[in-house]
Amino acid sequence: MPRPLEGRYWATAAIVLLALSPNIVVSTAFGAFQKTIEHHTGLGPTGATVVEELSNAGYAFGALVGGDLTQRFKQRYVFLSCEALFVAASLLAAFSWGAISFSVGRVLQGLATGFLLTAAIPPLVQLFPARKLQLTAALINVGFFGAVTTGPLLAGPSAIGAHHWRWFFAGIGLLGCAGLALAAFSLPTKPPPNPELPPDWPAFGLAALGTVAPFVGVGLLVSRAFSSPGFTGLVGGGTIALVTLLVLEYRKREPLSPVRPMSTSVPVLGTLVASIAGAIYVTLLVLDGEYLAQVAHDTPLTAGDLTWPQVVTVVLAASIFYVLVRRRSRHIATFVLLGLLALAAAGGLLTGIARLDAGAVTLGATALLGFGAGATVSPALWLAGWATPVKLVGRVFALIELIRSEVDYVLAPIMRHVAHGSAAATGLSHGFTYAIWLTFLVALAAIVLCVGIYLASGVRPERPDLETYLEGGEPGLDSPPFLARLRAEGAQAS
């Protein structure tokens, strides 16, 4: 078919945003209308929570497997098929008639978005000159976390009416239709890079176990204790499977995931920052939202409206990152540190939510959360990408998203369980405050850990060479061996 928009930068950028943003919006909006969905579908609290966690697992698993699909099939056809799957899943969720139909639709939404991650981003990075990469980095920042921050805002109106959540899912499906139509008229047809790549079945199996088991385990915390076999067995078994997967992929000659190229200082640090920062952001946002709903008794509309500052500050962070892309890596590292400090400051502010005006605290905290998220996760993703060959960009992002999703969407349910468990003895308000304090301490520990690894990494303050990066050969950013400076000092001492 004719492709009049092929080679147009803004059309390709819009495809990426339409592919990745809708499901991210759903993930942060779901809590506002979860009780209504439980009632209409018959899922119940545990069932609805497990389904949402399975959708997150689908995203993580799809991101990993999508790297295989784009190696053996043409990216255009992978994208169109997966986008069509997302549209069908969204409409199935919107017009679901029971627990099974809604569950299938919601889980397939996450799975399809994971597939799309590795099919959508590479064309935007690889097909345009280096002068566009600066804008691409900022746009994807907005696409990832601009969508996250708008979720609570959009959820408020969707939670008012009895069936408004159905219109919300239908609207998400329409966004997918727009992305599908735009992709049909713009994405090029290029031969797959490695059509003879043999399927890595052990990796698929380990990835499935390593994603599904932990997410189901934390989903069961709604009705079970930390000591229950369902939680400890699933989370423990899934963690072992994920670690085994990373070890096997590191040792393989043709791995599904680029674990070995990402084992140097910059990608390791980028993955760590993206994972921890995302987890702190999601956890504090969830705890704050539940406090407003269960303790302050705010409506979903009121609670959602209080999160508007994060939309502004995440755009501010993306704009600053746009300026810093061409600067030395030390400037970007300082920016990431400011983002981590902002996340910690948000946690510190939220510890006073029971003593101060909850609405005012939420406004200030969400402003800090938006800036912190925009200044950490996406910049860390890009630093890791620039430190590896451009041909791996889709799979690099996919591996980071796999690990980040595991941390992000596992910590929040655990802290929520801590809050409700503590509430049984000290009251709901004190329970949430206790969980926020724990998250705040995790944020402080994360800052110390990340700064220590950076200082021990031996990373030089160089500018990313984006021209060399896009030529497809060498990475655009030098990345010494992990903890290189610490190793060198140990060798000298011995």
Tab-separated table of C-alpha atoms in Angstrom, residues 163-442:
chain	number	residue	atom	x	y	z
A	163	HIS	CA	-19.873	2.676	33.337
A	164	HIS	CA	-17.548	5.571	32.517
A	165	TRP	CA	-14.592	3.242	32.860
A	166	ARG	CA	-15.827	1.456	29.733
A	167	TRP	CA	-15.636	4.699	27.770
A	168	PHE	CA	-12.123	5.166	29.149
A	169	PHE	CA	-10.986	1.802	27.758
A	170	ALA	CA	-12.805	2.466	24.489
A	171	GLY	CA	-10.949	5.783	24.207
A	172	ILE	CA	-7.673	3.966	24.784
A	173	GLY	CA	-8.615	1.620	21.958
A	174	LEU	CA	-9.316	4.577	19.653
A	175	LEU	CA	-5.826	5.918	20.373
A	176	GLY	CA	-4.518	2.525	19.318
A	177	CYS	CA	-6.553	2.776	16.109
A	178	ALA	CA	-4.967	6.152	15.380
A	179	GLY	CA	-1.509	4.654	15.894
A	180	LEU	CA	-2.384	1.708	13.674
A	181	ALA	CA	-3.603	3.940	10.839
A	182	LEU	CA	-0.597	6.243	11.104
A	183	ALA	CA	1.809	3.288	11.086
A	184	ALA	CA	0.148	1.797	8.002
A	185	PHE	CA	0.908	4.964	6.050
A	186	SER	CA	4.406	5.630	7.355
A	187	LEU	CA	6.443	2.671	8.636
A	188	PRO	CA	8.881	1.329	6.004
A	189	THR	CA	9.277	-2.297	5.022
A	190	LYS	CA	12.821	-3.424	5.755
A	191	PRO	CA	14.263	-6.944	5.857
A	192	PRO	CA	14.609	-8.355	9.385
A	193	PRO	CA	18.188	-8.241	10.728
A	194	ASN	CA	18.426	-11.924	11.679
A	195	PRO	CA	15.603	-14.045	10.190
A	196	GLU	CA	17.493	-17.300	10.814
A	197	LEU	CA	17.868	-16.677	14.553
A	198	PRO	CA	16.877	-19.896	16.352
A	199	PRO	CA	14.145	-19.484	18.994
A	200	ASP	CA	15.531	-19.331	22.523
A	201	TRP	CA	12.898	-21.514	24.185
A	202	PRO	CA	14.623	-21.798	27.595
A	203	ALA	CA	14.835	-18.000	27.741
A	204	PHE	CA	11.140	-17.697	26.874
A	205	GLY	CA	10.233	-20.108	29.645
A	206	LEU	CA	12.426	-18.450	32.250
A	207	ALA	CA	11.152	-15.017	31.227
A	208	ALA	CA	7.544	-16.163	31.581
A	209	LEU	CA	8.188	-17.617	35.030
A	210	GLY	CA	10.323	-14.643	36.081
A	211	THR	CA	7.590	-12.154	35.211
A	212	VAL	CA	4.293	-13.918	35.905
A	213	ALA	CA	5.181	-15.523	39.244
A	214	PRO	CA	6.354	-12.402	41.144
A	215	PHE	CA	3.474	-10.271	39.890
A	216	VAL	CA	0.875	-12.854	40.843
A	217	GLY	CA	2.594	-13.213	44.226
A	218	VAL	CA	2.338	-9.518	45.084
A	219	GLY	CA	-1.198	-9.424	43.721
A	220	LEU	CA	-2.200	-12.047	46.279
A	221	LEU	CA	-1.075	-9.739	49.109
A	222	VAL	CA	-4.521	-8.170	48.984
A	223	SER	CA	-5.841	-11.155	50.904
A	224	ARG	CA	-2.719	-12.942	52.185
A	225	ALA	CA	0.232	-12.286	54.473
A	226	PHE	CA	3.922	-11.986	53.655
A	227	SER	CA	4.468	-15.393	55.253
A	228	SER	CA	1.935	-17.162	53.018
A	229	PRO	CA	3.333	-19.801	50.621
A	230	GLY	CA	1.554	-18.095	47.740
A	231	PHE	CA	3.599	-14.930	48.198
A	232	THR	CA	6.975	-16.323	49.233
A	233	GLY	CA	6.929	-19.222	46.786
A	234	LEU	CA	5.874	-17.198	43.743
A	235	VAL	CA	8.109	-14.195	44.394
A	236	GLY	CA	11.083	-16.353	45.389
A	237	GLY	CA	10.685	-18.728	42.445
A	238	GLY	CA	10.185	-15.880	39.986
A	239	THR	CA	13.253	-14.051	41.253
A	240	ILE	CA	15.391	-17.172	40.878
A	241	ALA	CA	14.081	-17.651	37.332
A	242	LEU	CA	14.882	-14.036	36.405
A	243	VAL	CA	18.432	-14.227	37.790
A	244	THR	CA	18.982	-17.545	35.990
A	245	LEU	CA	17.742	-15.963	32.756
A	246	LEU	CA	20.226	-13.072	33.044
A	247	VAL	CA	23.131	-15.438	33.767
A	248	LEU	CA	22.296	-17.704	30.809
A	249	GLU	CA	21.813	-14.743	28.468
A	250	TYR	CA	25.190	-13.335	29.526
A	251	ARG	CA	26.927	-16.557	28.530
A	252	LYS	CA	25.176	-17.149	25.194
A	253	ARG	CA	26.701	-16.295	21.827
A	254	GLU	CA	23.371	-15.162	20.327
A	255	PRO	CA	21.264	-14.181	23.334
A	256	LEU	CA	17.694	-12.960	23.365
A	257	SER	CA	18.716	-10.012	25.551
A	258	PRO	CA	21.995	-8.040	25.331
A	259	VAL	CA	23.084	-8.785	28.895
A	260	ARG	CA	26.824	-8.908	28.121
A	261	PRO	CA	26.969	-5.549	26.234
A	262	MET	CA	25.026	-4.029	29.114
A	263	SER	CA	27.303	-5.363	31.849
A	264	THR	CA	29.605	-2.322	31.843
A	265	SER	CA	29.341	0.638	34.217
A	266	VAL	CA	26.985	3.012	32.392
A	267	PRO	CA	24.256	0.489	31.402
A	268	VAL	CA	24.354	-1.152	34.839
A	269	LEU	CA	24.040	2.199	36.574
A	270	GLY	CA	21.336	3.316	34.132
A	271	THR	CA	19.315	0.162	34.767
A	272	LEU	CA	19.704	0.579	38.522
A	273	VAL	CA	18.621	4.225	38.485
A	274	ALA	CA	15.659	3.582	36.175
A	275	SER	CA	14.470	0.667	38.317
A	276	ILE	CA	14.824	2.285	41.740
A	277	ALA	CA	13.580	5.718	40.696
A	278	GLY	CA	10.555	4.243	38.956
A	279	ALA	CA	9.761	2.101	41.989
A	280	ILE	CA	9.951	5.075	44.370
A	281	TYR	CA	7.752	7.163	42.085
A	282	VAL	CA	5.069	4.505	41.635
A	283	THR	CA	5.053	3.559	45.330
A	284	LEU	CA	4.718	7.115	46.623
A	285	LEU	CA	2.020	7.891	44.059
A	286	VAL	CA	0.037	4.781	45.067
A	287	LEU	CA	0.385	5.432	48.809
A	288	ASP	CA	-0.603	9.073	48.421
A	289	GLY	CA	-3.620	8.184	46.268
A	290	GLU	CA	-4.844	5.543	48.692
A	291	TYR	CA	-4.376	7.882	51.657
A	292	LEU	CA	-6.525	10.513	49.960
A	293	ALA	CA	-9.209	7.938	49.166
A	294	GLN	CA	-9.262	5.934	52.405
A	295	VAL	CA	-8.201	8.419	55.085
A	296	ALA	CA	-9.029	11.872	53.683
A	297	HIS	CA	-12.100	10.389	51.889
A	298	ASP	CA	-11.528	12.425	48.751
A	299	THR	CA	-13.386	11.424	45.603
A	300	PRO	CA	-11.333	10.035	42.684
A	301	LEU	CA	-11.992	13.291	40.842
A	302	THR	CA	-10.633	15.420	43.694
A	303	ALA	CA	-7.645	13.133	44.274
A	304	GLY	CA	-6.836	13.092	40.562
A	305	ASP	CA	-7.032	16.869	40.264
A	306	LEU	CA	-4.444	17.224	43.035
A	307	THR	CA	-1.836	15.492	40.849
A	308	TRP	CA	-1.793	18.131	38.070
A	309	PRO	CA	1.592	19.633	39.133
A	310	GLN	CA	3.444	16.480	38.078
A	311	VAL	CA	2.287	16.929	34.484
A	312	VAL	CA	3.969	20.345	34.413
A	313	THR	CA	7.171	19.263	36.131
A	314	VAL	CA	7.685	16.152	34.010
A	315	VAL	CA	7.522	18.367	30.896
A	316	LEU	CA	9.997	20.722	32.592
A	317	ALA	CA	12.360	17.810	33.253
A	318	ALA	CA	12.068	16.608	29.644
A	319	SER	CA	12.856	20.122	28.400
A	320	ILE	CA	15.971	20.328	30.569
A	321	PHE	CA	17.062	16.902	29.363
A	322	TYR	CA	16.652	18.117	25.764
A	323	VAL	CA	19.262	20.805	26.488
A	324	LEU	CA	21.607	18.410	28.300
A	325	VAL	CA	21.722	15.684	25.640
A	326	ARG	CA	24.659	17.370	23.890
A	327	ARG	CA	26.461	18.164	27.137
A	328	ARG	CA	29.015	16.068	28.987
A	329	SER	CA	27.796	12.919	30.663
A	330	ARG	CA	28.700	14.448	34.028
A	331	HIS	CA	26.035	17.122	33.500
A	332	ILE	CA	23.449	14.438	32.755
A	333	ALA	CA	24.585	12.461	35.807
A	334	THR	CA	24.136	15.571	37.963
A	335	PHE	CA	20.663	16.034	36.497
A	336	VAL	CA	19.794	12.422	37.344
A	337	LEU	CA	21.056	12.986	40.902
A	338	LEU	CA	18.773	16.027	41.202
A	339	GLY	CA	15.916	13.801	40.075
A	340	LEU	CA	16.706	11.224	42.760
A	341	LEU	CA	16.874	13.999	45.360
A	342	ALA	CA	13.483	15.292	44.166
A	343	LEU	CA	11.949	11.838	44.604
A	344	ALA	CA	13.416	11.584	48.106
A	345	ALA	CA	12.145	15.088	48.921
A	346	ALA	CA	8.653	14.040	47.778
A	347	GLY	CA	8.821	11.103	50.178
A	348	GLY	CA	10.009	13.374	52.981
A	349	LEU	CA	7.140	15.782	52.336
A	350	LEU	CA	4.563	12.980	52.254
A	351	THR	CA	5.658	11.748	55.689
A	352	GLY	CA	3.803	14.789	57.045
A	353	ILE	CA	0.546	14.084	55.213
A	354	ALA	CA	-1.249	13.074	58.426
A	355	ARG	CA	-0.163	16.220	60.328
A	356	LEU	CA	-0.555	18.802	57.565
A	357	ASP	CA	-3.205	19.604	54.993
A	358	ALA	CA	-3.329	16.475	52.805
A	359	GLY	CA	-4.285	18.397	49.655
A	360	ALA	CA	-1.449	20.907	49.971
A	361	VAL	CA	1.055	18.140	50.726
A	362	THR	CA	-0.109	16.197	47.663
A	363	LEU	CA	0.285	19.239	45.397
A	364	GLY	CA	3.868	19.779	46.539
A	365	ALA	CA	4.766	16.090	46.523
A	366	THR	CA	3.396	15.424	43.042
A	367	ALA	CA	5.345	18.402	41.682
A	368	LEU	CA	8.524	16.829	43.061
A	369	LEU	CA	7.504	13.366	41.852
A	370	GLY	CA	6.933	14.552	38.288
A	371	PHE	CA	10.305	16.251	38.091
A	372	GLY	CA	12.020	13.324	39.779
A	373	ALA	CA	10.529	10.786	37.382
A	374	GLY	CA	11.322	12.863	34.302
A	375	ALA	CA	14.881	13.515	35.440
A	376	THR	CA	15.791	9.914	36.255
A	377	VAL	CA	14.140	7.064	34.373
A	378	SER	CA	14.275	8.255	30.764
A	379	PRO	CA	17.752	9.886	31.015
A	380	ALA	CA	19.057	6.673	32.582
A	381	LEU	CA	17.514	4.662	29.722
A	382	TRP	CA	19.242	6.848	27.144
A	383	LEU	CA	22.628	6.748	28.847
A	384	ALA	CA	22.438	2.961	28.814
A	385	GLY	CA	21.394	3.021	25.153
A	386	TRP	CA	24.212	5.327	24.044
A	387	ALA	CA	26.749	3.092	25.787
A	388	THR	CA	25.734	0.133	23.561
A	389	PRO	CA	25.540	-0.217	19.743
A	390	VAL	CA	22.504	1.435	18.144
A	391	LYS	CA	21.403	-1.843	16.545
A	392	LEU	CA	20.613	-3.061	20.070
A	393	VAL	CA	18.548	-0.035	21.124
A	394	GLY	CA	15.197	-1.816	21.105
A	395	ARG	CA	16.454	-4.811	23.045
A	396	VAL	CA	18.424	-2.610	25.477
A	397	PHE	CA	15.284	-0.651	26.314
A	398	ALA	CA	13.334	-3.903	26.542
A	399	LEU	CA	15.736	-5.471	29.049
A	400	ILE	CA	15.754	-2.341	31.187
A	401	GLU	CA	11.959	-2.182	31.080
A	402	LEU	CA	11.777	-5.848	32.087
A	403	ILE	CA	13.938	-5.259	35.161
A	404	ARG	CA	12.358	-1.866	35.902
A	405	SER	CA	8.838	-3.281	35.741
A	406	GLU	CA	9.754	-6.045	38.161
A	407	VAL	CA	10.981	-3.500	40.709
A	408	ASP	CA	8.395	-0.756	40.063
A	409	TYR	CA	5.248	-2.815	40.264
A	410	VAL	CA	6.409	-5.162	43.009
A	411	LEU	CA	7.542	-2.572	45.585
A	412	ALA	CA	4.262	-0.612	45.511
A	413	PRO	CA	1.981	-3.561	46.463
A	414	ILE	CA	4.426	-4.577	49.185
A	415	MET	CA	4.400	-1.095	50.738
A	416	ARG	CA	0.619	-0.932	50.407
A	417	HIS	CA	0.410	-4.236	52.301
A	418	VAL	CA	2.749	-2.814	54.966
A	419	ALA	CA	0.460	0.203	55.309
A	420	HIS	CA	-2.671	-1.870	55.826
A	421	GLY	CA	-0.872	-4.354	58.067
A	422	SER	CA	0.382	-1.571	60.334
A	423	ALA	CA	-3.059	0.056	60.291
A	424	ALA	CA	-4.512	-2.944	62.125
A	425	ALA	CA	-2.524	-1.971	65.216
A	426	THR	CA	-2.068	1.815	64.951
A	427	GLY	CA	-4.827	3.058	62.644
A	428	LEU	CA	-5.010	3.619	58.898
A	429	SER	CA	-3.422	7.079	58.968
A	430	HIS	CA	-0.377	5.857	60.909
A	431	GLY	CA	-0.141	2.779	58.685
A	432	PHE	CA	0.206	4.858	55.545
A	433	THR	CA	2.669	7.204	57.254
A	434	TYR	CA	4.799	4.230	58.272
A	435	ALA	CA	4.859	2.866	54.708
A	436	ILE	CA	5.760	6.311	53.337
A	437	TRP	CA	8.614	6.584	55.831
A	438	LEU	CA	9.963	3.210	54.690
A	439	THR	CA	9.783	4.313	51.046
A	440	PHE	CA	11.533	7.575	51.956
A	441	LEU	CA	14.370	5.593	53.579
A	442	VAL	CA	14.612	3.394	50.470
